[in-house]
Short mmCIF file of C-alpha atoms in Angstrom, two decimals:
data_model
loop_
_atom_site.label_atom_id
_atom_site.label_comp_id
_atom_site.label_asym_id
_atom_site.label_seq_id
_atom_site.Cartn_x
_atom_site.Cartn_y
_atom_site.Cartn_z
CA MET X 1 -43.51 41.96 52.79
CA ALA X 2 -43.67 45.31 50.92
CA ILE X 3 -46.66 47.68 51.27
CA THR X 4 -47.80 49.22 48.12
CA VAL X 5 -48.37 53.10 48.80
CA TYR X 6 -50.61 55.72 47.03
CA ASN X 7 -52.50 53.24 44.85
CA ILE X 8 -49.33 52.09 43.20
CA THR X 9 -50.31 48.48 42.49
CA VAL X 10 -47.99 46.02 40.80
CA GLY X 11 -48.98 42.56 41.29
CA GLU X 12 -46.73 39.65 40.41
CA ASP X 13 -49.51 38.10 38.18
CA CYS X 14 -49.53 41.55 36.20
CA LEU X 15 -45.72 41.16 35.38
CA ASP X 16 -44.64 39.36 32.11
CA TRP X 17 -41.54 37.42 31.68
CA CYS X 18 -39.39 40.38 31.05
CA ALA X 19 -40.18 42.08 34.25
CA HIS X 20 -39.48 41.94 38.15
CA VAL X 21 -40.57 43.39 41.32
CA LEU X 22 -37.52 44.91 43.27
CA ASN X 23 -36.95 43.41 46.84
CA TRP X 24 -36.11 45.54 49.78
CA GLU X 25 -32.27 45.54 49.20
CA GLN X 26 -32.51 46.48 45.60
CA VAL X 27 -34.90 49.29 46.69
CA LYS X 28 -32.23 50.58 49.21
CA ARG X 29 -29.62 50.59 46.49
CA LEU X 30 -31.74 52.50 44.27
CA ASP X 31 -32.79 54.99 46.85
CA VAL X 32 -29.07 55.85 47.52
CA ILE X 33 -28.22 56.28 43.76
CA LEU X 34 -31.15 58.67 43.49
CA THR X 35 -30.59 60.69 46.63
CA GLU X 36 -26.78 61.06 46.67
CA SER X 37 -25.58 64.44 45.57
CA ILE X 38 -23.44 64.05 42.35
CA PRO X 39 -21.09 67.05 41.53
CA ILE X 40 -21.41 68.52 38.01
CA HIS X 41 -17.99 70.21 37.35
CA GLY X 42 -17.96 73.57 35.49
CA LYS X 43 -15.34 74.60 33.05
CA TRP X 44 -13.12 77.58 33.76
CA ASN X 45 -14.31 79.53 36.87
CA PHE X 46 -17.93 78.14 36.77
CA PRO X 47 -18.92 76.66 40.33
CA THR X 48 -19.58 73.05 40.79
CA LEU X 49 -23.40 72.02 40.78
CA GLU X 50 -24.47 69.69 43.50
CA MET X 51 -27.40 67.69 41.99
CA LYS X 52 -29.28 64.89 43.26
CA PRO X 53 -30.81 62.75 40.50
CA ARG X 54 -34.19 62.80 41.96
CA ASP X 55 -34.17 66.61 41.91
CA ILE X 56 -33.02 67.14 38.24
CA VAL X 57 -35.68 64.46 37.22
CA LYS X 58 -38.39 66.47 39.21
CA VAL X 59 -37.36 69.85 37.66
CA VAL X 60 -36.97 68.74 34.16
CA ARG X 61 -40.11 66.64 34.09
CA SER X 62 -42.39 69.30 35.67
CA ARG X 63 -41.20 71.84 32.94
CA MET X 64 -41.81 69.40 30.24
CA GLU X 65 -45.29 68.87 31.39
CA GLU X 66 -45.80 72.72 31.67
CA LEU X 67 -44.70 73.15 28.00
CA LYS X 68 -47.09 70.28 26.87
CA ILE X 69 -44.50 67.56 26.22
CA HIS X 70 -46.06 64.53 27.67
CA VAL X 71 -43.64 62.31 29.78
CA ARG X 72 -44.93 58.67 29.73
CA GLU X 73 -42.43 57.58 32.46
CA VAL X 74 -38.97 57.97 33.83
CA ARG X 75 -36.52 54.98 33.98
CA LEU X 76 -33.04 54.24 35.38
CA ASN X 77 -30.91 52.59 32.59
CA GLY X 78 -27.60 50.87 31.89
CA SER X 79 -24.79 49.91 34.40
CA ALA X 80 -26.64 51.79 37.48
CA ALA X 81 -29.58 49.60 36.91
CA SER X 82 -27.62 46.52 36.90
CA HIS X 83 -25.84 47.65 40.13
CA VAL X 84 -29.30 47.97 41.80
CA LEU X 85 -30.41 44.40 40.64
CA HIS X 86 -27.07 42.77 41.55
CA GLU X 87 -24.45 44.81 43.61
CA ASP X 88 -21.47 42.39 42.99
CA SER X 89 -21.70 42.31 39.17
CA GLY X 90 -18.31 43.30 38.51
CA LEU X 91 -19.45 45.97 36.19
CA GLY X 92 -19.66 48.78 38.61
CA TYR X 93 -21.19 52.10 37.26
CA LYS X 94 -20.07 55.54 36.22
CA ASP X 95 -22.59 57.40 34.23
CA LEU X 96 -26.06 57.51 35.66
CA ASP X 97 -28.50 57.11 32.77
CA LEU X 98 -31.86 58.54 33.33
CA ILE X 99 -34.46 57.95 30.56
CA PHE X 100 -37.49 60.23 29.93
CA CYS X 101 -39.98 58.38 27.85
CA ALA X 102 -41.66 61.22 26.06
CA ASP X 103 -43.59 62.54 22.98
CA MET X 104 -40.80 63.70 20.71
CA LYS X 105 -42.36 64.18 17.29
CA GLY X 106 -40.28 66.72 15.61
CA GLU X 107 -37.59 69.56 15.81
CA VAL X 108 -39.74 71.74 18.09
CA GLU X 109 -39.72 69.31 21.02
CA PHE X 110 -36.04 68.35 20.72
CA GLN X 111 -35.17 72.14 20.90
CA THR X 112 -37.59 72.66 23.77
CA VAL X 113 -36.11 69.88 25.83
CA LYS X 114 -32.57 71.05 25.12
CA ASP X 115 -33.72 74.61 26.45
CA ILE X 116 -35.56 73.08 29.41
CA VAL X 117 -32.44 71.17 30.67
CA LEU X 118 -30.04 74.14 30.25
CA ASP X 119 -32.48 76.40 32.08
CA SER X 120 -32.86 73.83 34.87
CA LEU X 121 -29.00 74.02 35.42
CA LEU X 122 -29.82 77.67 36.76
CA ASP X 123 -31.66 76.10 39.83
CA PHE X 124 -28.62 74.18 41.03
CA LEU X 125 -26.09 77.25 40.90
CA PRO X 126 -24.91 78.18 44.50
CA GLU X 127 -26.39 81.07 46.27
CA GLY X 128 -24.81 84.45 45.57
CA VAL X 129 -23.99 83.72 41.85
CA ASN X 130 -25.44 86.27 39.32
CA LYS X 131 -27.79 84.18 36.98
CA GLU X 132 -29.03 87.20 34.90
CA LYS X 133 -26.09 87.31 32.52
CA ILE X 134 -25.60 83.49 32.22
CA THR X 135 -27.03 82.41 28.82
CA PRO X 136 -28.09 78.86 27.77
CA ALA X 137 -25.06 78.86 25.38
CA THR X 138 -22.68 79.63 28.17
CA LEU X 139 -24.33 76.75 30.45
CA LYS X 140 -23.87 74.48 27.55
CA GLU X 141 -20.03 75.17 27.16
CA ALA X 142 -19.60 75.04 30.96
CA TYR X 143 -21.54 71.91 32.00
CA VAL X 144 -22.32 69.84 29.15
CA GLN X 145 -19.88 67.10 28.07
CA LYS X 146 -21.94 66.06 24.94
CA MET X 147 -25.18 66.29 23.13
CA VAL X 148 -26.63 63.85 20.67
CA LYS X 149 -29.71 63.93 18.73
CA VAL X 150 -31.06 61.09 16.43
CA CYS X 151 -34.30 61.52 14.52
CA ASN X 152 -35.08 59.12 11.57
CA ASP X 153 -37.84 56.54 10.81
CA SER X 154 -37.04 54.25 13.61
CA ASP X 155 -35.21 56.33 16.19
CA ARG X 156 -36.31 59.41 17.80
CA TRP X 157 -34.19 60.48 20.80
CA SER X 158 -31.74 62.96 22.42
CA LEU X 159 -29.11 62.78 24.88
CA ILE X 160 -27.60 65.42 27.19
CA SER X 161 -24.52 64.49 29.34
CA LEU X 162 -23.64 66.54 32.26
CA SER X 163 -19.94 66.61 33.21
CA ASN X 164 -18.24 65.07 36.09
CA ASN X 165 -14.54 65.10 36.38
CA SER X 166 -14.57 61.28 37.86
CA GLY X 167 -16.45 60.08 34.93
CA LYS X 168 -19.88 59.96 36.79
CA ASN X 169 -21.86 61.90 34.28
CA VAL X 170 -25.53 62.48 34.64
CA GLU X 171 -27.00 61.59 31.31
CA LEU X 172 -30.39 62.73 30.36
CA LYS X 173 -31.91 60.78 27.65
CA PHE X 174 -35.05 61.81 25.98
CA VAL X 175 -36.82 58.78 23.97
CA ASP X 176 -39.79 58.65 21.62
CA SER X 177 -38.77 55.56 20.08
CA LEU X 178 -35.48 53.75 20.03
CA ARG X 179 -35.33 50.44 17.94
CA ARG X 180 -32.24 48.84 19.82
CA GLN X 181 -31.98 49.62 23.67
CA PHE X 182 -29.02 47.40 24.64
CA GLU X 183 -25.82 45.83 23.65
CA PHE X 184 -25.47 42.87 25.67
CA SER X 185 -28.06 40.96 28.10
CA VAL X 186 -25.96 42.28 31.33
CA ASP X 187 -26.66 45.92 30.41
CA SER X 188 -30.14 45.48 29.24
CA PHE X 189 -31.94 46.37 32.59
CA GLN X 190 -34.31 49.25 33.14
CA ILE X 191 -36.07 50.37 36.24
CA ARG X 192 -39.25 52.24 36.33
CA LEU X 193 -38.92 55.09 38.72
CA ASP X 194 -42.37 56.74 38.81
CA SER X 195 -43.54 54.93 41.84
CA LEU X 196 -40.42 55.94 43.74
CA LEU X 197 -40.77 59.57 42.56
CA LEU X 198 -44.31 59.78 43.64
CA PHE X 199 -43.23 58.34 47.14
CA TYR X 200 -40.61 61.00 47.34
CA GLY X 201 -43.13 63.78 46.63
CA CYS X 202 -46.04 62.42 48.91
CA SER X 203 -44.77 60.53 51.79
CA GLU X 204 -43.92 62.14 55.16
CA ASN X 205 -42.37 58.87 56.46
CA PRO X 206 -39.14 57.56 55.28
CA MET X 207 -39.00 54.01 53.53
CA ALA X 208 -38.78 50.81 55.43
CA GLU X 209 -38.75 47.16 54.64
CA THR X 210 -42.52 47.05 55.38
CA PHE X 211 -43.45 50.38 53.94
CA HIS X 212 -41.97 51.15 50.40
CA PRO X 213 -43.45 51.61 46.97
CA SER X 214 -43.50 48.57 44.52
CA ILE X 215 -40.75 49.19 41.90
CA VAL X 216 -40.52 47.29 38.65
CA GLY X 217 -37.31 46.42 36.90
CA GLU X 218 -37.38 44.89 33.49
CA SER X 219 -34.96 43.66 30.69
CA VAL X 220 -35.24 44.70 27.32
CA TYR X 221 -33.11 41.92 26.20
CA GLY X 222 -36.27 39.62 26.81
CA ASP X 223 -36.28 37.12 29.62
CA PHE X 224 -35.57 39.06 33.03
CA ASN X 225 -34.37 35.90 34.91
CA VAL X 226 -32.07 34.63 32.00
CA ALA X 227 -30.54 38.26 31.85
CA LEU X 228 -29.99 38.47 35.59
CA ASP X 229 -28.51 34.98 35.59
CA HIS X 230 -26.15 36.30 33.08
CA LEU X 231 -25.36 39.20 35.20
CA GLN X 232 -24.77 37.12 38.42
CA ARG X 233 -22.53 34.61 36.57
CA LYS X 234 -20.80 37.13 34.54
CA LEU X 235 -21.69 35.72 31.28
CA ILE X 236 -21.79 37.57 27.78
CA CYS X 237 -24.65 36.98 25.59
CA THR X 238 -26.14 39.06 22.90
CA ARG X 239 -27.96 38.75 19.75
CA ASN X 240 -27.79 40.49 16.27
CA PRO X 241 -24.66 42.60 17.04
CA GLU X 242 -24.87 43.89 13.55
CA GLU X 243 -27.83 46.18 14.72
CA ILE X 244 -25.53 47.92 17.36
CA ARG X 245 -23.57 51.01 16.26
CA GLY X 246 -19.96 49.84 16.40
CA GLY X 247 -21.24 46.17 16.69
CA GLY X 248 -20.74 46.28 20.30
CA LEU X 249 -17.10 45.55 19.97
CA LEU X 250 -15.69 47.95 22.38
CA LYS X 251 -18.21 47.04 25.14
CA TYR X 252 -17.36 43.26 24.42
CA CYS X 253 -13.79 43.70 24.97
CA HIS X 254 -14.56 45.80 28.10
CA LEU X 255 -16.58 42.92 29.67
CA LEU X 256 -13.89 40.34 28.84
CA VAL X 257 -11.34 42.61 30.81
CA ARG X 258 -13.91 42.93 33.69
CA GLY X 259 -13.89 39.05 34.09
CA PHE X 260 -16.95 38.12 32.01
CA ARG X 261 -17.00 35.22 29.79
CA ALA X 262 -19.09 34.13 26.78
CA ALA X 263 -22.11 32.03 27.69
CA SER X 264 -21.20 30.15 24.47
CA GLU X 265 -17.73 30.18 23.14
CA VAL X 266 -18.71 28.70 19.70
CA GLN X 267 -21.64 31.13 19.24
CA MET X 268 -19.55 34.07 20.44
CA LYS X 269 -16.68 33.44 17.95
CA LEU X 270 -19.31 33.63 15.19
CA LEU X 271 -20.77 36.98 16.70
CA GLU X 272 -17.28 38.31 17.00
CA ARG X 273 -17.18 38.54 13.23
CA TYR X 274 -20.25 40.24 13.16
CA MET X 275 -19.11 42.93 15.91
CA CYS X 276 -15.91 43.59 13.65
CA SER X 277 -17.78 43.95 10.53
CA ARG X 278 -20.19 46.41 11.88
CA PHE X 279 -17.48 48.32 13.63
CA PHE X 280 -15.46 48.85 10.46
CA ILE X 281 -18.78 49.80 8.75
CA ASP X 282 -19.35 52.37 11.09
CA PHE X 283 -15.92 53.77 11.58
CA SER X 284 -14.21 52.95 8.37
CA ASP X 285 -11.51 55.43 8.41
CA VAL X 286 -8.45 55.07 10.61
CA ALA X 287 -8.65 58.59 11.94
CA GLU X 288 -12.43 57.83 12.90
CA GLN X 289 -11.33 54.68 14.73
CA ARG X 290 -8.67 56.58 16.56
CA ARG X 291 -11.16 59.04 17.84
CA LYS X 292 -13.50 56.48 18.98
CA LEU X 293 -10.92 54.40 20.75
CA GLU X 294 -9.47 57.48 22.52
CA SER X 295 -12.84 58.56 23.59
CA TYR X 296 -13.81 55.19 24.84
CA LEU X 297 -10.55 54.90 26.80
CA GLN X 298 -11.12 58.24 28.32
CA ASN X 299 -14.61 57.86 29.23
CA HIS X 300 -14.76 54.25 30.49
CA PHE X 301 -11.45 54.02 32.37
CA VAL X 302 -11.55 56.82 34.86
CA GLY X 303 -9.88 55.46 37.95
CA LEU X 304 -9.00 52.23 36.07
CA GLU X 305 -6.21 53.46 34.07
CA ASP X 306 -4.14 50.47 34.93
CA ARG X 307 -6.66 48.23 32.89
CA LYS X 308 -6.22 50.26 29.66
CA TYR X 309 -3.27 48.05 28.26
CA GLU X 310 -4.94 44.77 28.91
CA TYR X 311 -8.18 46.08 27.30
CA LEU X 312 -6.18 47.09 24.28
CA THR X 313 -4.25 43.80 23.94
CA THR X 314 -7.85 42.12 24.38
CA LEU X 315 -9.27 44.27 21.54
CA TYR X 316 -6.13 43.68 19.31
CA SER X 317 -6.55 39.86 19.90
CA VAL X 318 -10.21 40.09 18.82
CA VAL X 319 -9.70 42.20 15.88
CA ASN X 320 -6.89 40.06 14.57
CA GLU X 321 -8.57 36.79 14.92
CA SER X 322 -12.27 37.91 13.89
CA THR X 323 -11.80 40.60 11.29
CA VAL X 324 -12.87 39.07 7.81
CA CYS X 325 -14.19 42.14 5.97
CA LEU X 326 -11.11 44.25 5.50
CA MET X 327 -8.31 44.22 3.06
CA GLY X 328 -5.01 43.15 4.40
CA HIS X 329 -3.51 46.78 4.30
CA GLU X 330 -6.63 48.23 6.21
CA ARG X 331 -6.41 45.26 8.80
CA ARG X 332 -2.79 46.16 9.47
CA GLN X 333 -3.60 49.86 9.85
CA THR X 334 -6.18 49.05 12.53
CA LEU X 335 -3.89 46.75 14.31
CA SER X 336 -1.03 49.23 14.30
CA LEU X 337 -3.32 51.86 15.65
CA ILE X 338 -4.31 49.54 18.52
CA THR X 339 -0.57 48.77 19.23
CA MET X 340 0.33 52.56 19.20
CA LEU X 341 -2.34 53.29 21.64
CA ALA X 342 -1.12 50.44 23.93
CA VAL X 343 2.40 51.62 23.79
CA ARG X 344 1.24 55.24 24.49
CA VAL X 345 -0.56 53.86 27.74
CA LEU X 346 2.56 52.02 28.70
CA ALA X 347 4.53 55.25 28.35
CA GLU X 348 2.00 57.30 30.12
CA GLN X 349 2.02 54.82 33.21
CA ASN X 350 6.05 54.57 32.74
CA VAL X 351 5.69 50.78 32.63
CA ILE X 352 8.45 49.08 30.65
CA PRO X 353 8.31 45.26 29.68
CA ASN X 354 10.96 43.42 31.72
CA VAL X 355 12.80 41.70 28.86
CA ALA X 356 16.47 41.02 28.26
CA ASN X 357 16.58 41.92 24.54
CA VAL X 358 14.69 44.47 22.59
CA THR X 359 14.74 44.68 18.83
CA CYS X 360 15.44 48.42 17.96
CA TYR X 361 14.79 49.81 14.48
CA TYR X 362 16.42 52.95 13.18
CA GLN X 363 16.91 54.97 10.20
CA PRO X 364 20.64 54.85 8.79
CA ALA X 365 22.21 58.20 7.81
CA PRO X 366 22.11 59.08 4.01
CA TYR X 367 25.77 58.57 3.48
CA ILE X 368 25.64 54.89 4.60
CA ALA X 369 25.85 53.05 1.22
CA ASP X 370 27.55 49.70 2.30
CA GLY X 371 25.44 47.02 0.65
CA ASN X 372 26.15 44.65 3.67
CA PHE X 373 24.65 47.17 6.05
CA SER X 374 21.91 45.75 8.22
CA ASN X 375 19.31 48.30 9.26
CA TYR X 376 18.43 46.58 12.63
CA TYR X 377 20.13 44.56 15.28
CA VAL X 378 19.25 43.07 18.60
CA ALA X 379 20.84 45.22 21.37
CA GLN X 380 21.16 44.34 25.02
CA VAL X 381 19.41 47.10 27.04
CA GLN X 382 18.61 47.89 30.65
CA PRO X 383 15.21 46.59 31.89
CA VAL X 384 14.15 50.11 32.74
CA TYR X 385 14.57 53.47 30.70
CA ALA X 386 12.96 56.71 30.97
CA CYS X 387 9.93 57.74 28.87
CA GLN X 388 9.35 61.25 27.78
CA PRO X 389 6.12 62.68 29.69
CA THR X 390 4.25 63.65 26.66
CA HIS X 391 1.30 62.35 24.57
CA THR X 392 3.38 62.32 21.35
CA PHE X 393 5.80 59.61 20.93
CA SER X 394 8.63 58.96 18.29
CA PRO X 395 8.76 55.75 16.41
CA TRP X 396 12.38 55.73 16.71
CA LEU X 397 14.04 54.24 19.92
CA PRO X 398 17.59 54.84 21.13
CA CYS X 399 19.83 51.54 20.93
CA ASN X 400 22.48 51.22 23.31
#
């Protein structure tokens, strides 16, 4: 039985249908995530910062309060929260998403929060580093992978992502309001950290099964038990995908590759059309689509490079079957892009299909004028041939 400490009282009768009190095993997994040291890798000759999530939260939050930016609460979000609630979900987790629910009313607050985070990085530099000449702009270039700011009538939030070479970025998200906080039910979990952070700051004794704070998790999808059942059974379910930037299409295909399946095949086939439509609304140009796909592959398949080809073939299948909003030429362009990326992945991995025949296309020389000349033929080739170790691939293949 858990003992509530320091007047942190969360009773079961106080929780609504979208929330849940963590059990001891879940609390232990959460404690590991917040207390383990995560390296933040610097570019060039900048040193690596060893950063515990609980420490960066403490530093940033205290400075926000000092500068009169009220922090309502801090939460753990996304795949890390899913991992805490169900260890064997099959999702794993890379990025560590920390949400500061704060009053962000205008540009002044956004700029102040940015300055606070960059200034806080100085606290994590190793001893002996001369900090006097290191400017915020330099810290941004050295340690920040990306910055995002959204400020409109319905959404006011910003994101600062700190770089980790293995893909385990520490993402600090400052949210005043956010209309859509999830893509699918299995990534809709958030865990309120305030009681645990207070425990870290006040308790002289370590946590135990009979002595730990009450910690609440919730699902912003809606019914917590339904969302947790989806996570445990590896089911894909969402609603209104047209509200998601990109329609959730890329994440949906990622879930399929991870072994998740639609909770309702009939409903998901209909939703796939909405996903594709929204994706092509948000990324209408092929160049934009390429940048988005390359970024997704780079950020979500660190250590899983062998799954990239399966992911791209899954994406090709969904786009091919469910895209109804594009003209034929535009649709073919997108499918060709996905095919090109898949071929590049195979070349990077030096994986060649084991086939007896390959259809090879080549451009005939200008002096060939024979009307009976055929510009392609089926050639017998060896099952293995060398690929050039480069990221640029020629469309012309040699025929033996």
